Amino acid sequence: MTLLLNISYRAWHVWRRNLDVSRFSWKTTILPPLLEPMLYIVAFGLGVGAYVAQVGYRGRMTDYLTFLAPGMIALGVLSHAIFECMYGSFVRMRYQRTFDAMLCTPLLIEDILAGEILWGATKGLFAGMAVLSVISVWGLAVFPSSLLILPTAVISGLLFAAFGLLFASISPYIENLNLPTFFFINPMFFFSGTFFPIDDLPRWLKALAMLLPLTHTVDLMRAAAYGILEARLWVSVAYLAILTPIVCYAAIFLMKRRLIK
């Protein structure tokens, strides 16, 4: 893990650079995180919810819209963090040559890549906050326990951003990014408890679902939104806390090796 120790405060400048650039496209940066969750909530919550009266979660019954809402927060964090560091970082690396320009400054490679991960996590956190604001207005979250969704969004954003950078580092062409989208992101989208409980899945499929990081993010956020704080949640906390630095290290190591080549 010594690679992570090389990261300095200069990573902040990379984060700030990406923030400054995003201001020129603030409409596409701000509006989608606000509108996308409402689309899902209306389509699935009101559409499917009309046919599903109650959904069970940890021995408690709730209406489908209330069950769905925390999952939409997790999906917002996932999609904005991972795609920013998959496609955004790939474009900055290969087509815009932004990384090459940064390497002509006092920035270390580790600073550049850490700044990329921090920026992806920031976009994920913003998306999560946007969705939380929407569902709070609709009365679908319990406070103050729902505030625990924010630290979950931070660590999950870092994890998913690191996954995105990792996939960018091993993809020779931008078209190859379709592979992690299909084999990693899509399974999490459907089988992490976002749209339906995983408790009734076949045992083998539930075991696989428990290996997906989004499953633990969804579980923590749903528990916080419901105000259900149980000791079992520490398993999910430990899972995310252990996996995040490992994936960050792998992403920085692989991308550094690619840039040096």
CSV table of C-alpha atoms in Angstrom, one decimal:
chain,number,residue,atom,x,y,z
A,1,MET,CA,0.0,0.0,0.0
A,2,THR,CA,3.1,2.3,-0.1
A,3,LEU,CA,1.8,3.5,-3.5
A,4,LEU,CA,-1.1,5.3,-1.7
A,5,LEU,CA,1.4,7.0,0.6
A,6,ASN,CA,2.8,8.9,-2.4
A,7,ILE,CA,-0.4,10.8,-2.8
A,8,SER,CA,0.0,14.4,-1.7
A,9,TYR,CA,-2.2,17.5,-1.3
A,10,ARG,CA,-1.6,18.2,-5.0
A,11,ALA,CA,-4.4,15.8,-5.8
A,12,TRP,CA,-6.6,18.6,-4.7
A,13,HIS,CA,-5.5,20.6,-7.8
A,14,VAL,CA,-6.6,17.8,-10.1
A,15,TRP,CA,-10.0,17.7,-8.4
A,16,ARG,CA,-10.2,21.5,-8.7
A,17,ARG,CA,-9.3,21.4,-12.4
A,18,ASN,CA,-12.1,18.9,-13.1
A,19,LEU,CA,-14.5,21.0,-11.1
A,20,ASP,CA,-13.6,24.1,-13.1
A,21,VAL,CA,-14.1,22.3,-16.4
A,22,SER,CA,-17.5,20.9,-15.3
A,23,ARG,CA,-18.7,24.5,-14.8
A,24,PHE,CA,-18.9,24.9,-18.5
A,25,SER,CA,-21.3,22.0,-18.7
A,26,TRP,CA,-23.2,22.5,-15.4
A,27,LYS,CA,-26.6,21.8,-17.0
A,28,THR,CA,-25.6,18.3,-17.9
A,29,THR,CA,-23.8,18.0,-14.6
A,30,ILE,CA,-26.6,19.1,-12.3
A,31,LEU,CA,-29.9,18.3,-14.0
A,32,PRO,CA,-29.4,14.5,-14.7
A,33,PRO,CA,-28.8,13.7,-11.0
A,34,LEU,CA,-32.0,15.5,-10.1
A,35,LEU,CA,-34.2,14.2,-13.0
A,36,GLU,CA,-32.9,10.6,-13.3
A,37,PRO,CA,-34.0,9.4,-9.9
A,38,MET,CA,-37.4,11.0,-10.3
A,39,LEU,CA,-37.8,9.1,-13.5
A,40,TYR,CA,-37.0,5.8,-11.9
A,41,ILE,CA,-39.2,6.5,-8.9
A,42,VAL,CA,-42.1,7.5,-11.0
A,43,ALA,CA,-41.7,4.6,-13.5
A,44,PHE,CA,-41.0,1.8,-11.0
A,45,GLY,CA,-42.4,3.2,-7.8
A,46,LEU,CA,-45.7,4.2,-9.2
A,47,GLY,CA,-45.8,1.7,-12.1
A,48,VAL,CA,-44.7,-1.5,-10.4
A,49,GLY,CA,-45.9,-0.2,-7.1
A,50,ALA,CA,-49.5,-0.2,-8.4
A,51,TYR,CA,-49.2,-4.0,-8.6
A,52,VAL,CA,-47.0,-4.6,-5.5
A,53,ALA,CA,-48.8,-3.6,-2.4
A,54,GLN,CA,-46.1,-4.5,0.2
A,55,VAL,CA,-42.5,-5.5,0.2
A,56,GLY,CA,-40.7,-7.3,3.0
A,57,TYR,CA,-37.3,-6.0,4.3
A,58,ARG,CA,-35.6,-7.5,7.3
A,59,GLY,CA,-38.9,-8.7,8.7
A,60,ARG,CA,-40.7,-5.5,8.1
A,61,MET,CA,-43.3,-4.7,5.5
A,62,THR,CA,-43.4,-1.4,3.6
A,63,ASP,CA,-44.9,-0.1,0.4
A,64,TYR,CA,-42.8,-0.5,-2.8
A,65,LEU,CA,-42.1,3.2,-3.3
A,66,THR,CA,-40.5,3.5,0.1
A,67,PHE,CA,-38.5,0.3,-0.5
A,68,LEU,CA,-37.3,1.6,-3.9
A,69,ALA,CA,-36.2,5.1,-2.9
A,70,PRO,CA,-32.9,4.2,-1.0
A,71,GLY,CA,-31.9,1.9,-3.9
A,72,MET,CA,-32.2,4.9,-6.2
A,73,ILE,CA,-29.7,6.8,-4.1
A,74,ALA,CA,-27.2,3.9,-4.3
A,75,LEU,CA,-27.7,3.7,-8.1
A,76,GLY,CA,-27.1,7.4,-8.4
A,77,VAL,CA,-23.8,7.1,-6.5
A,78,LEU,CA,-22.8,4.1,-8.6
A,79,SER,CA,-23.6,5.4,-12.0
A,80,HIS,CA,-22.1,8.9,-11.6
A,81,ALA,CA,-18.9,7.8,-9.8
A,82,ILE,CA,-18.0,4.8,-12.0
A,83,PHE,CA,-18.9,6.3,-15.4
A,84,GLU,CA,-17.0,9.5,-14.6
A,85,CYS,CA,-13.8,7.5,-14.0
A,86,MET,CA,-14.4,4.9,-16.7
A,87,TYR,CA,-15.3,7.1,-19.7
A,88,GLY,CA,-14.2,10.6,-18.3
A,89,SER,CA,-10.8,9.5,-17.2
A,90,PHE,CA,-10.3,7.4,-20.4
A,91,VAL,CA,-11.0,10.4,-22.6
A,92,ARG,CA,-8.7,12.6,-20.5
A,93,MET,CA,-6.0,10.0,-20.7
A,94,ARG,CA,-6.2,8.8,-24.4
A,95,TYR,CA,-7.9,11.5,-26.4
A,96,GLN,CA,-7.4,14.8,-24.7
A,97,ARG,CA,-4.0,13.9,-23.3
A,98,THR,CA,-4.8,15.8,-20.1
A,99,PHE,CA,-2.7,13.4,-18.0
A,100,ASP,CA,0.3,13.9,-20.3
A,101,ALA,CA,0.0,17.7,-19.8
A,102,MET,CA,-0.3,17.3,-16.0
A,103,LEU,CA,2.8,15.1,-15.9
A,104,CYS,CA,4.8,18.2,-17.1
A,105,THR,CA,4.0,19.9,-13.8
A,106,PRO,CA,5.1,19.0,-10.3
A,107,LEU,CA,2.2,16.6,-10.0
A,108,LEU,CA,3.0,13.0,-9.4
A,109,ILE,CA,1.2,10.2,-11.2
A,110,GLU,CA,-0.4,9.2,-7.9
A,111,ASP,CA,-1.6,12.8,-7.4
A,112,ILE,CA,-3.3,12.8,-10.8
A,113,LEU,CA,-5.0,9.5,-10.3
A,114,ALA,CA,-6.1,10.2,-6.8
A,115,GLY,CA,-7.6,13.5,-8.0
A,116,GLU,CA,-9.5,11.6,-10.6
A,117,ILE,CA,-10.9,9.2,-8.0
A,118,LEU,CA,-11.8,12.0,-5.7
A,119,TRP,CA,-13.6,13.8,-8.5
A,120,GLY,CA,-15.6,10.7,-9.4
A,121,ALA,CA,-16.5,10.2,-5.8
A,122,THR,CA,-17.6,13.8,-5.6
A,123,LYS,CA,-20.0,13.4,-8.5
A,124,GLY,CA,-21.3,10.2,-6.9
A,125,LEU,CA,-21.9,12.1,-3.6
A,126,PHE,CA,-23.6,14.9,-5.4
A,127,ALA,CA,-25.9,12.5,-7.2
A,128,GLY,CA,-26.7,10.7,-3.9
A,129,MET,CA,-27.4,14.0,-2.1
A,130,ALA,CA,-29.7,15.0,-5.0
A,131,VAL,CA,-31.7,11.8,-4.8
A,132,LEU,CA,-31.9,12.0,-1.0
A,133,SER,CA,-33.3,15.6,-1.3
A,134,VAL,CA,-36.0,14.4,-3.7
A,135,ILE,CA,-37.1,11.4,-1.6
A,136,SER,CA,-37.0,13.5,1.6
A,137,VAL,CA,-39.4,16.0,0.0
A,138,TRP,CA,-41.7,13.0,-0.8
A,139,GLY,CA,-41.5,11.8,2.8
A,140,LEU,CA,-39.7,8.6,1.9
A,141,ALA,CA,-36.8,8.9,4.4
A,142,VAL,CA,-36.6,9.0,8.2
A,143,PHE,CA,-34.5,11.6,9.8
A,144,PRO,CA,-32.0,12.0,11.4
A,145,SER,CA,-30.9,8.4,10.7
A,146,SER,CA,-31.1,9.1,6.9
A,147,LEU,CA,-28.1,11.5,7.3
A,148,LEU,CA,-26.0,8.3,7.7
A,149,ILE,CA,-26.6,7.8,3.9
A,150,LEU,CA,-24.0,10.6,3.2
A,151,PRO,CA,-20.9,8.8,4.7
A,152,THR,CA,-22.1,5.7,3.0
A,153,ALA,CA,-22.2,7.6,-0.3
A,154,VAL,CA,-18.7,9.0,0.3
A,155,ILE,CA,-17.0,5.6,0.8
A,156,SER,CA,-19.1,4.0,-1.9
A,157,GLY,CA,-18.3,6.8,-4.3
A,158,LEU,CA,-14.6,6.3,-3.7
A,159,LEU,CA,-15.0,2.6,-4.3
A,160,PHE,CA,-17.0,2.9,-7.5
A,161,ALA,CA,-14.8,5.7,-8.9
A,162,ALA,CA,-11.8,3.5,-8.2
A,163,PHE,CA,-13.5,0.6,-10.1
A,164,GLY,CA,-14.1,3.0,-13.0
A,165,LEU,CA,-10.4,4.0,-13.1
A,166,LEU,CA,-9.3,0.4,-12.9
A,167,PHE,CA,-11.5,-0.6,-15.9
A,168,ALA,CA,-10.2,2.5,-17.8
A,169,SER,CA,-6.6,1.4,-17.1
A,170,ILE,CA,-7.0,-2.1,-18.6
A,171,SER,CA,-9.2,-1.2,-21.6
A,172,PRO,CA,-7.1,-0.7,-24.8
A,173,TYR,CA,-9.9,1.1,-26.6
A,174,ILE,CA,-13.0,3.0,-25.3
A,175,GLU,CA,-15.3,0.4,-26.9
A,176,ASN,CA,-13.8,-2.2,-24.5
A,177,LEU,CA,-15.5,-0.4,-21.6
A,178,ASN,CA,-18.7,-2.0,-22.7
A,179,LEU,CA,-17.4,-5.2,-21.1
A,180,PRO,CA,-17.3,-4.1,-17.5
A,181,THR,CA,-20.6,-2.3,-18.1
A,182,PHE,CA,-22.2,-5.6,-19.1
A,183,PHE,CA,-20.5,-8.0,-16.8
A,184,PHE,CA,-20.1,-5.9,-13.7
A,185,ILE,CA,-22.4,-2.8,-13.6
A,186,ASN,CA,-25.5,-4.4,-15.1
A,187,PRO,CA,-25.5,-7.3,-12.6
A,188,MET,CA,-25.2,-4.9,-9.7
A,189,PHE,CA,-28.0,-2.8,-11.2
A,190,PHE,CA,-30.4,-5.7,-11.1
A,191,PHE,CA,-29.2,-8.0,-8.3
A,192,SER,CA,-28.1,-5.8,-5.5
A,193,GLY,CA,-31.5,-5.3,-3.9
A,194,THR,CA,-32.2,-2.1,-5.6
A,195,PHE,CA,-35.5,-3.0,-7.2
A,196,PHE,CA,-36.5,-6.1,-5.2
A,197,PRO,CA,-35.3,-7.9,-2.0
A,198,ILE,CA,-32.6,-10.5,-2.6
A,199,ASP,CA,-33.8,-12.7,0.3
A,200,ASP,CA,-36.0,-14.8,-1.9
A,201,LEU,CA,-33.4,-15.4,-4.6
A,202,PRO,CA,-32.0,-18.9,-5.0
A,203,ARG,CA,-29.3,-19.6,-2.5
A,204,TRP,CA,-26.5,-19.6,-5.1
A,205,LEU,CA,-27.7,-16.3,-6.6
A,206,LYS,CA,-28.1,-14.6,-3.3
A,207,ALA,CA,-24.5,-15.7,-2.4
A,208,LEU,CA,-23.2,-14.1,-5.6
A,209,ALA,CA,-25.3,-10.9,-4.9
A,210,MET,CA,-23.7,-10.6,-1.5
A,211,LEU,CA,-20.3,-10.4,-3.2
A,212,LEU,CA,-21.4,-7.3,-5.1
A,213,PRO,CA,-20.4,-4.0,-3.5
A,214,LEU,CA,-23.6,-2.3,-4.4
A,215,THR,CA,-25.5,-4.8,-2.3
A,216,HIS,CA,-23.8,-3.5,0.8
A,217,THR,CA,-24.3,0.1,-0.2
A,218,VAL,CA,-28.0,-0.5,-0.8
A,219,ASP,CA,-28.4,-2.3,2.5
A,220,LEU,CA,-26.7,0.4,4.5
A,221,MET,CA,-28.7,3.2,2.8
A,222,ARG,CA,-32.0,1.4,3.1
A,223,ALA,CA,-31.4,0.7,6.8
A,224,ALA,CA,-30.5,4.4,7.3
A,225,ALA,CA,-33.6,5.6,5.4
A,226,TYR,CA,-35.8,3.3,7.5
A,227,GLY,CA,-34.1,4.2,10.7
A,228,ILE,CA,-33.1,0.5,11.3
A,229,LEU,CA,-29.7,0.5,12.8
A,230,GLU,CA,-28.6,-3.1,13.6
A,231,ALA,CA,-25.4,-4.8,14.5
A,232,ARG,CA,-25.4,-6.8,11.3
A,233,LEU,CA,-24.7,-3.6,9.3
A,234,TRP,CA,-21.1,-3.6,10.5
A,235,VAL,CA,-20.5,-6.5,8.1
A,236,SER,CA,-21.4,-4.2,5.2
A,237,VAL,CA,-19.4,-1.3,6.7
A,238,ALA,CA,-16.3,-3.6,7.0
A,239,TYR,CA,-16.8,-4.9,3.5
A,240,LEU,CA,-16.8,-1.4,2.0
A,241,ALA,CA,-14.0,-0.2,4.3
A,242,ILE,CA,-11.7,-3.1,3.4
A,243,LEU,CA,-12.5,-3.2,-0.3
A,244,THR,CA,-12.2,0.5,-1.0
A,245,PRO,CA,-8.4,1.0,-0.4
A,246,ILE,CA,-7.7,-2.3,-2.2
A,247,VAL,CA,-9.5,-1.2,-5.4
A,248,CYS,CA,-8.0,2.3,-5.1
A,249,TYR,CA,-4.5,0.8,-4.9
A,250,ALA,CA,-5.2,-1.6,-7.9
A,251,ALA,CA,-6.6,1.2,-10.0
A,252,ILE,CA,-3.6,3.6,-9.3
A,253,PHE,CA,-1.1,0.8,-9.8
A,254,LEU,CA,-2.5,-0.3,-13.1
A,255,MET,CA,-3.1,3.1,-14.5
A,256,LYS,CA,0.4,4.3,-13.4
A,257,ARG,CA,1.9,1.3,-15.2
A,258,ARG,CA,-0.1,2.1,-18.4
A,259,LEU,CA,1.0,5.8,-18.3
A,260,ILE,CA,4.6,4.9,-17.8
A,261,LYS,CA,4.5,2.6,-20.9
